Amino acid sequence: MRQKRDSSSSTSPCAPLRDAYHNCFNRWYAEKFMKGQWDKEECLSEWEKYRACLSQYLEDKHLSRFLEAEGVVSSTVHDDLGEGAASGASQ
Amino acid sequence: MVKAYTQEHTYRHPWERVTSASWRKFADPENKRILSHILEVDTLNRLLDPPSGKLYTTRAITIHCPGPWFVRKIVGHDICHCVESTVVDARSRSMQLTTRNISLQKFVEVEEKIRYDPHPDNPNGWTICQQETRIRIKPLSALASMAEKVEQRCAEKFLQNSAKGREVMERICKYLEAESSGLAL
């Protein structure tokens, strides 16, 4: 796909940061993760910028239940993985 | 009142390419035109577990779902929010996505599960996609009397949209195939 995406149709103020992160992730997924290089995550700075914007936006829109839903999911994930793995969870 | 639908589709592309395409499904502008009911897709959380080669992702999906006037009247809007959880197991080569609505849960629960696995007949060349959609209308909801209609509409929409989703997936796979052979040259 094109590296640049038309975010003008989006209503989210985080769309440019989201696109930057998703482009980075898609590259990492296809070129590294799918080729057996799953020792470390990349795109961390893109993720942090996007995530900060998104948290603010969801709060403003009273959509923080998304974040609650996330809490539920990630806590099951942690249970599933056991203690050791959970430390890498939050960046 | 539960309705369940299952669908199966074979992609003549390897699992690695199909799952890469799955992540791109909602993002490309051309796809956005076809999948115009998808308004926003945001990544809420991502966790890589290096020892197991598993990647966990939670995304928020905002969908435009115009219903009949009485649904809009009761619900007050025609936007609905869903949460999608995905596990990719790179070691065993499986991808599982589960999507649930978090809006309108008083009225209806929709759960969609999609699995991508290497096709048993050609594990390195093809991918099998199995999709199950369950729609449950809450019996005591304000919509109970209209539930049948809503359920039917919901189901029709889902089936239409998953056909569109397949079309988009096929196109992205072709694109990725062309891209990778271009890089290989």
mmCIF file of C-alpha atoms in Angstrom:
data_model
loop_
_atom_site.group_PDB
_atom_site.id
_atom_site.type_symbol
_atom_site.label_atom_id
_atom_site.label_comp_id
_atom_site.label_asym_id
_atom_site.label_seq_id
_atom_site.Cartn_x
_atom_site.Cartn_y
_atom_site.Cartn_z
ATOM 1 C CA MET A 1 0.000 0.000 0.000
ATOM 2 C CA ARG A 2 0.943 3.606 -0.280
ATOM 3 C CA GLN A 3 3.006 4.762 2.591
ATOM 4 C CA LYS A 4 0.937 7.883 2.856
ATOM 5 C CA ARG A 5 -2.711 7.661 3.561
ATOM 6 C CA ASP A 6 -5.384 10.232 3.110
ATOM 7 C CA SER A 7 -6.226 11.186 6.643
ATOM 8 C CA SER A 8 -8.273 14.220 5.666
ATOM 9 C CA SER A 9 -11.455 12.140 5.718
ATOM 10 C CA SER A 10 -10.749 11.150 9.304
ATOM 11 C CA THR A 11 -12.258 13.052 12.194
ATOM 12 C CA SER A 12 -9.514 12.123 14.616
ATOM 13 C CA PRO A 13 -6.913 14.791 15.380
ATOM 14 C CA CYS A 14 -4.469 11.927 15.938
ATOM 15 C CA ALA A 15 -4.757 10.661 12.351
ATOM 16 C CA PRO A 16 -1.294 11.845 11.169
ATOM 17 C CA LEU A 17 0.410 10.304 14.225
ATOM 18 C CA ARG A 18 -1.669 7.175 13.814
ATOM 19 C CA ASP A 19 -0.661 6.859 10.154
ATOM 20 C CA ALA A 20 2.992 7.298 11.036
ATOM 21 C CA TYR A 21 2.761 4.545 13.648
ATOM 22 C CA HIS A 22 0.713 2.160 11.510
ATOM 23 C CA ASN A 23 3.073 2.581 8.531
ATOM 24 C CA CYS A 24 6.021 1.804 10.765
ATOM 25 C CA PHE A 25 4.244 -1.188 12.319
ATOM 26 C CA ASN A 26 3.178 -2.620 8.938
ATOM 27 C CA ARG A 27 6.775 -2.498 7.734
ATOM 28 C CA TRP A 28 8.092 -4.106 10.912
ATOM 29 C CA TYR A 29 5.411 -6.824 10.796
ATOM 30 C CA ALA A 30 6.069 -7.852 7.181
ATOM 31 C CA GLU A 31 9.820 -7.383 7.074
ATOM 32 C CA LYS A 32 10.914 -8.453 10.555
ATOM 33 C CA PHE A 33 8.229 -10.187 12.615
ATOM 34 C CA MET A 34 7.125 -12.436 9.743
ATOM 35 C CA LYS A 35 10.755 -13.369 9.117
ATOM 36 C CA GLY A 36 11.365 -14.696 12.585
ATOM 37 C CA GLN A 37 12.819 -11.544 14.145
ATOM 38 C CA TRP A 38 10.474 -11.261 17.084
ATOM 39 C CA ASP A 39 13.049 -10.472 19.751
ATOM 40 C CA LYS A 40 12.156 -6.799 19.964
ATOM 41 C CA GLU A 41 9.469 -4.339 19.065
ATOM 42 C CA GLU A 42 10.206 -1.312 16.943
ATOM 43 C CA CYS A 43 8.369 1.950 16.240
ATOM 44 C CA LEU A 44 8.406 2.845 19.932
ATOM 45 C CA SER A 45 8.770 6.603 19.500
ATOM 46 C CA GLU A 46 5.950 6.643 16.911
ATOM 47 C CA TRP A 47 3.838 4.609 19.323
ATOM 48 C CA GLU A 48 4.414 6.923 22.274
ATOM 49 C CA LYS A 49 3.448 10.037 20.341
ATOM 50 C CA TYR A 50 0.361 8.444 18.874
ATOM 51 C CA ARG A 51 -0.702 6.877 22.165
ATOM 52 C CA ALA A 52 -0.420 10.167 24.068
ATOM 53 C CA CYS A 53 -2.614 11.902 21.504
ATOM 54 C CA LEU A 54 -5.131 9.062 21.491
ATOM 55 C CA SER A 55 -5.530 8.955 25.283
ATOM 56 C CA GLN A 56 -6.258 12.661 25.329
ATOM 57 C CA TYR A 57 -8.699 12.385 22.442
ATOM 58 C CA LEU A 58 -10.622 9.457 23.934
ATOM 59 C CA GLU A 59 -10.876 11.288 27.214
ATOM 60 C CA ASP A 60 -12.183 14.428 25.515
ATOM 61 C CA LYS A 61 -14.745 12.390 23.604
ATOM 62 C CA HIS A 62 -15.818 10.534 26.749
ATOM 63 C CA LEU A 63 -14.701 7.338 25.116
ATOM 64 C CA SER A 64 -12.433 6.248 27.888
ATOM 65 C CA ARG A 65 -14.390 3.009 28.041
ATOM 66 C CA PHE A 66 -12.198 1.976 25.151
ATOM 67 C CA LEU A 67 -9.294 2.207 27.522
ATOM 68 C CA GLU A 68 -11.222 0.211 30.104
ATOM 69 C CA ALA A 69 -11.900 -2.448 27.489
ATOM 70 C CA GLU A 70 -8.205 -2.448 26.796
ATOM 71 C CA GLY A 71 -7.516 -2.988 30.508
ATOM 72 C CA VAL A 72 -9.704 -6.079 30.500
ATOM 73 C CA VAL A 73 -8.017 -7.519 27.462
ATOM 74 C CA SER A 74 -4.481 -6.786 28.547
ATOM 75 C CA SER A 75 -5.055 -8.211 32.001
ATOM 76 C CA THR A 76 -6.234 -11.496 30.462
ATOM 77 C CA VAL A 77 -3.210 -11.402 28.191
ATOM 78 C CA HIS A 78 -0.943 -11.003 31.201
ATOM 79 C CA ASP A 79 -2.620 -13.865 33.011
ATOM 80 C CA ASP A 80 -2.182 -15.941 29.925
ATOM 81 C CA LEU A 81 1.485 -15.140 29.623
ATOM 82 C CA GLY A 82 2.386 -15.432 33.245
ATOM 83 C CA GLU A 83 4.325 -12.924 35.253
ATOM 84 C CA GLY A 84 7.622 -12.669 33.429
ATOM 85 C CA ALA A 85 6.234 -11.583 30.111
ATOM 86 C CA ALA A 86 4.048 -8.813 31.453
ATOM 87 C CA SER A 87 6.994 -6.555 32.175
ATOM 88 C CA GLY A 88 7.432 -5.824 28.489
ATOM 89 C CA ALA A 89 3.821 -4.827 28.145
ATOM 90 C CA SER A 90 3.779 -1.130 28.640
ATOM 91 C CA GLN A 91 5.989 1.284 26.913
ATOM 92 C CA MET B 1 -32.187 -15.518 19.863
ATOM 93 C CA VAL B 2 -28.745 -16.195 18.538
ATOM 94 C CA LYS B 3 -27.803 -16.346 14.920
ATOM 95 C CA ALA B 4 -24.469 -17.725 13.842
ATOM 96 C CA TYR B 5 -22.932 -17.626 10.409
ATOM 97 C CA THR B 6 -19.748 -19.267 9.288
ATOM 98 C CA GLN B 7 -17.787 -18.554 6.160
ATOM 99 C CA GLU B 8 -14.596 -19.966 4.736
ATOM 100 C CA HIS B 9 -12.286 -18.574 2.102
ATOM 101 C CA THR B 10 -8.986 -19.703 0.616
ATOM 102 C CA TYR B 11 -6.434 -17.067 -0.285
ATOM 103 C CA ARG B 12 -3.902 -18.268 -2.842
ATOM 104 C CA HIS B 13 -1.206 -16.395 -1.013
ATOM 105 C CA PRO B 14 1.099 -17.482 1.826
ATOM 106 C CA TRP B 15 0.061 -16.927 5.427
ATOM 107 C CA GLU B 16 2.722 -14.244 6.026
ATOM 108 C CA ARG B 17 1.357 -12.140 3.176
ATOM 109 C CA VAL B 18 -2.293 -12.599 4.101
ATOM 110 C CA THR B 19 -1.789 -11.584 7.715
ATOM 111 C CA SER B 20 0.274 -8.560 6.608
ATOM 112 C CA ALA B 21 -2.661 -7.639 4.387
ATOM 113 C CA SER B 22 -5.059 -8.041 7.285
ATOM 114 C CA TRP B 23 -3.295 -5.269 9.231
ATOM 115 C CA ARG B 24 -3.580 -2.972 6.223
ATOM 116 C CA LYS B 25 -7.189 -3.773 5.460
ATOM 117 C CA PHE B 26 -8.747 -0.624 6.904
ATOM 118 C CA ALA B 27 -5.961 1.848 6.205
ATOM 119 C CA ASP B 28 -5.558 2.293 2.465
ATOM 120 C CA PRO B 29 -7.567 5.152 0.888
ATOM 121 C CA GLU B 30 -8.877 2.934 -1.899
ATOM 122 C CA ASN B 31 -10.047 0.401 0.641
ATOM 123 C CA LYS B 32 -11.614 3.145 2.665
ATOM 124 C CA ARG B 33 -13.857 3.875 -0.274
ATOM 125 C CA ILE B 34 -15.034 0.249 -0.440
ATOM 126 C CA LEU B 35 -15.157 -0.255 3.330
ATOM 127 C CA SER B 36 -16.795 3.111 3.859
ATOM 128 C CA HIS B 37 -18.678 1.882 6.940
ATOM 129 C CA ILE B 38 -15.359 1.816 8.832
ATOM 130 C CA LEU B 39 -14.784 5.320 10.180
ATOM 131 C CA GLU B 40 -11.791 4.973 12.471
ATOM 132 C CA VAL B 41 -9.377 2.239 13.481
ATOM 133 C CA ASP B 42 -7.086 2.959 16.405
ATOM 134 C CA THR B 43 -4.549 0.747 18.104
ATOM 135 C CA LEU B 44 -5.155 0.782 21.855
ATOM 136 C CA ASN B 45 -2.544 -1.638 23.006
ATOM 137 C CA ARG B 46 0.182 -3.851 21.651
ATOM 138 C CA LEU B 47 2.282 -6.459 23.382
ATOM 139 C CA LEU B 48 5.066 -8.558 21.920
ATOM 140 C CA ASP B 49 6.100 -11.627 23.861
ATOM 141 C CA PRO B 50 9.538 -12.466 22.452
ATOM 142 C CA PRO B 51 9.978 -15.938 24.034
ATOM 143 C CA SER B 52 6.788 -17.297 22.467
ATOM 144 C CA GLY B 53 6.751 -15.208 19.279
ATOM 145 C CA LYS B 54 3.232 -14.029 20.047
ATOM 146 C CA LEU B 55 1.961 -10.564 19.260
ATOM 147 C CA TYR B 56 -1.157 -9.309 21.057
ATOM 148 C CA THR B 57 -3.063 -6.278 19.781
ATOM 149 C CA THR B 58 -6.207 -4.466 20.837
ATOM 150 C CA ARG B 59 -7.819 -2.033 18.419
ATOM 151 C CA ALA B 60 -10.836 0.237 18.598
ATOM 152 C CA ILE B 61 -13.010 0.231 15.505
ATOM 153 C CA THR B 62 -15.666 2.851 14.883
ATOM 154 C CA ILE B 63 -18.347 1.806 12.446
ATOM 155 C CA HIS B 64 -21.086 3.741 10.738
ATOM 156 C CA CYS B 65 -24.200 1.608 11.002
ATOM 157 C CA PRO B 66 -27.280 3.422 9.791
ATOM 158 C CA GLY B 67 -30.285 1.464 11.012
ATOM 159 C CA PRO B 68 -34.002 1.999 10.599
ATOM 160 C CA TRP B 69 -35.355 5.270 12.018
ATOM 161 C CA PHE B 70 -36.688 3.682 15.214
ATOM 162 C CA VAL B 71 -33.248 2.332 16.087
ATOM 163 C CA ARG B 72 -31.718 5.779 15.626
ATOM 164 C CA LYS B 73 -34.503 7.205 17.763
ATOM 165 C CA ILE B 74 -33.801 4.829 20.639
ATOM 166 C CA VAL B 75 -30.050 4.769 20.335
ATOM 167 C CA GLY B 76 -29.588 8.443 19.471
ATOM 168 C CA HIS B 77 -26.796 7.971 16.932
ATOM 169 C CA ASP B 78 -25.682 5.710 14.145
ATOM 170 C CA ILE B 79 -22.065 5.275 15.146
ATOM 171 C CA CYS B 80 -21.058 2.143 16.926
ATOM 172 C CA HIS B 81 -17.811 1.213 18.639
ATOM 173 C CA CYS B 82 -16.170 -2.189 18.598
ATOM 174 C CA VAL B 83 -13.082 -3.636 20.202
ATOM 175 C CA GLU B 84 -10.938 -6.089 18.264
ATOM 176 C CA SER B 85 -8.391 -8.359 19.967
ATOM 177 C CA THR B 86 -5.812 -10.125 17.851
ATOM 178 C CA VAL B 87 -3.243 -12.784 18.634
ATOM 179 C CA VAL B 88 -0.607 -13.609 16.043
ATOM 180 C CA ASP B 89 1.424 -16.707 16.834
ATOM 181 C CA ALA B 90 4.436 -16.453 14.553
ATOM 182 C CA ARG B 91 5.865 -19.804 15.648
ATOM 183 C CA SER B 92 2.812 -21.901 14.887
ATOM 184 C CA ARG B 93 1.659 -19.513 12.112
ATOM 185 C CA SER B 94 -1.836 -18.629 13.249
ATOM 186 C CA MET B 95 -3.704 -15.359 13.507
ATOM 187 C CA GLN B 96 -6.951 -15.005 15.433
ATOM 188 C CA LEU B 97 -9.090 -11.901 15.565
ATOM 189 C CA THR B 98 -12.123 -11.424 17.791
ATOM 190 C CA THR B 99 -14.310 -8.341 17.439
ATOM 191 C CA ARG B 100 -17.124 -7.364 19.784
ATOM 192 C CA ASN B 101 -19.365 -4.344 19.938
ATOM 193 C CA ILE B 102 -19.119 -2.179 23.027
ATOM 194 C CA SER B 103 -21.892 0.198 21.941
ATOM 195 C CA LEU B 104 -25.532 -0.883 22.055
ATOM 196 C CA GLN B 105 -24.751 -3.870 24.232
ATOM 197 C CA LYS B 106 -28.106 -3.463 25.918
ATOM 198 C CA PHE B 107 -29.745 -4.328 22.620
ATOM 199 C CA VAL B 108 -27.463 -6.531 20.658
ATOM 200 C CA GLU B 109 -24.205 -8.431 20.996
ATOM 201 C CA VAL B 110 -22.185 -9.104 17.901
ATOM 202 C CA GLU B 111 -19.084 -11.225 17.989
ATOM 203 C CA GLU B 112 -16.983 -11.897 14.950
ATOM 204 C CA LYS B 113 -14.101 -14.360 15.007
ATOM 205 C CA ILE B 114 -11.656 -14.685 12.167
ATOM 206 C CA ARG B 115 -8.790 -17.179 11.932
ATOM 207 C CA TYR B 116 -6.030 -17.241 9.342
ATOM 208 C CA ASP B 117 -4.079 -20.499 9.119
ATOM 209 C CA PRO B 118 -1.809 -22.073 6.493
ATOM 210 C CA HIS B 119 -3.996 -24.152 4.140
ATOM 211 C CA PRO B 120 -3.567 -27.878 4.857
ATOM 212 C CA ASP B 121 -3.304 -28.672 1.111
ATOM 213 C CA ASN B 122 -0.575 -26.096 0.491
ATOM 214 C CA PRO B 123 0.745 -24.741 3.802
ATOM 215 C CA ASN B 124 3.475 -22.564 2.295
ATOM 216 C CA GLY B 125 1.443 -21.175 -0.575
ATOM 217 C CA TRP B 126 -2.154 -20.763 0.537
ATOM 218 C CA THR B 127 -4.060 -19.500 3.536
ATOM 219 C CA ILE B 128 -7.423 -20.562 4.856
ATOM 220 C CA CYS B 129 -9.661 -17.989 6.490
ATOM 221 C CA GLN B 130 -12.460 -19.136 8.757
ATOM 222 C CA GLN B 131 -14.941 -16.592 9.942
ATOM 223 C CA GLU B 132 -17.743 -16.972 12.447
ATOM 224 C CA THR B 133 -20.238 -14.254 13.249
ATOM 225 C CA ARG B 134 -22.666 -14.547 16.155
ATOM 226 C CA ILE B 135 -25.444 -12.033 16.627
ATOM 227 C CA ARG B 136 -27.525 -12.061 19.760
ATOM 228 C CA ILE B 137 -30.441 -9.736 20.361
ATOM 229 C CA LYS B 138 -31.187 -9.159 24.030
ATOM 230 C CA PRO B 139 -34.666 -10.610 24.642
ATOM 231 C CA LEU B 140 -35.726 -7.969 27.159
ATOM 232 C CA SER B 141 -34.408 -5.003 25.253
ATOM 233 C CA ALA B 142 -36.621 -2.122 24.226
ATOM 234 C CA LEU B 143 -36.198 -3.405 20.736
ATOM 235 C CA ALA B 144 -37.456 -6.889 21.465
ATOM 236 C CA SER B 145 -40.492 -6.617 19.256
ATOM 237 C CA MET B 146 -38.432 -5.431 16.359
ATOM 238 C CA ALA B 147 -35.583 -7.709 17.174
ATOM 239 C CA GLU B 148 -36.158 -10.059 14.278
ATOM 240 C CA LYS B 149 -35.949 -7.225 11.787
ATOM 241 C CA VAL B 150 -32.889 -5.746 13.401
ATOM 242 C CA GLU B 151 -31.224 -9.130 13.561
ATOM 243 C CA GLN B 152 -31.895 -9.761 9.915
ATOM 244 C CA ARG B 153 -30.567 -6.371 8.924
ATOM 245 C CA CYS B 154 -27.522 -6.831 11.062
ATOM 246 C CA ALA B 155 -26.818 -10.212 9.501
ATOM 247 C CA GLU B 156 -27.261 -8.934 5.954
ATOM 248 C CA LYS B 157 -24.903 -6.063 6.630
ATOM 249 C CA PHE B 158 -22.305 -8.378 8.089
ATOM 250 C CA LEU B 159 -22.403 -10.729 5.139
ATOM 251 C CA GLN B 160 -22.177 -7.844 2.652
ATOM 252 C CA ASN B 161 -19.292 -6.329 4.534
ATOM 253 C CA SER B 162 -17.348 -9.547 4.823
ATOM 254 C CA ALA B 163 -17.614 -10.025 1.045
ATOM 255 C CA LYS B 164 -16.225 -6.505 0.637
ATOM 256 C CA GLY B 165 -13.532 -7.311 3.180
ATOM 257 C CA ARG B 166 -12.426 -10.343 1.145
ATOM 258 C CA GLU B 167 -12.244 -8.251 -2.017
ATOM 259 C CA VAL B 168 -10.015 -5.745 -0.246
ATOM 260 C CA MET B 169 -7.843 -8.500 1.228
ATOM 261 C CA GLU B 170 -7.302 -10.076 -2.199
ATOM 262 C CA ARG B 171 -6.266 -6.734 -3.625
ATOM 263 C CA ILE B 172 -3.786 -5.969 -0.845
ATOM 264 C CA CYS B 173 -2.304 -9.464 -1.170
ATOM 265 C CA LYS B 174 -1.733 -8.871 -4.892
ATOM 266 C CA TYR B 175 -0.153 -5.545 -4.116
ATOM 267 C CA LEU B 176 2.165 -7.080 -1.525
ATOM 268 C CA GLU B 177 3.048 -9.885 -3.924
ATOM 269 C CA ALA B 178 4.002 -7.376 -6.624
ATOM 270 C CA GLU B 179 5.929 -5.336 -4.088
ATOM 271 C CA SER B 180 7.930 -8.302 -2.815
ATOM 272 C CA SER B 181 8.800 -9.559 -6.307
ATOM 273 C CA GLY B 182 9.805 -6.007 -7.204
ATOM 274 C CA LEU B 183 12.134 -5.911 -4.231
ATOM 275 C CA ALA B 184 13.525 -9.328 -5.137
ATOM 276 C CA LEU B 185 14.516 -8.275 -8.660
#
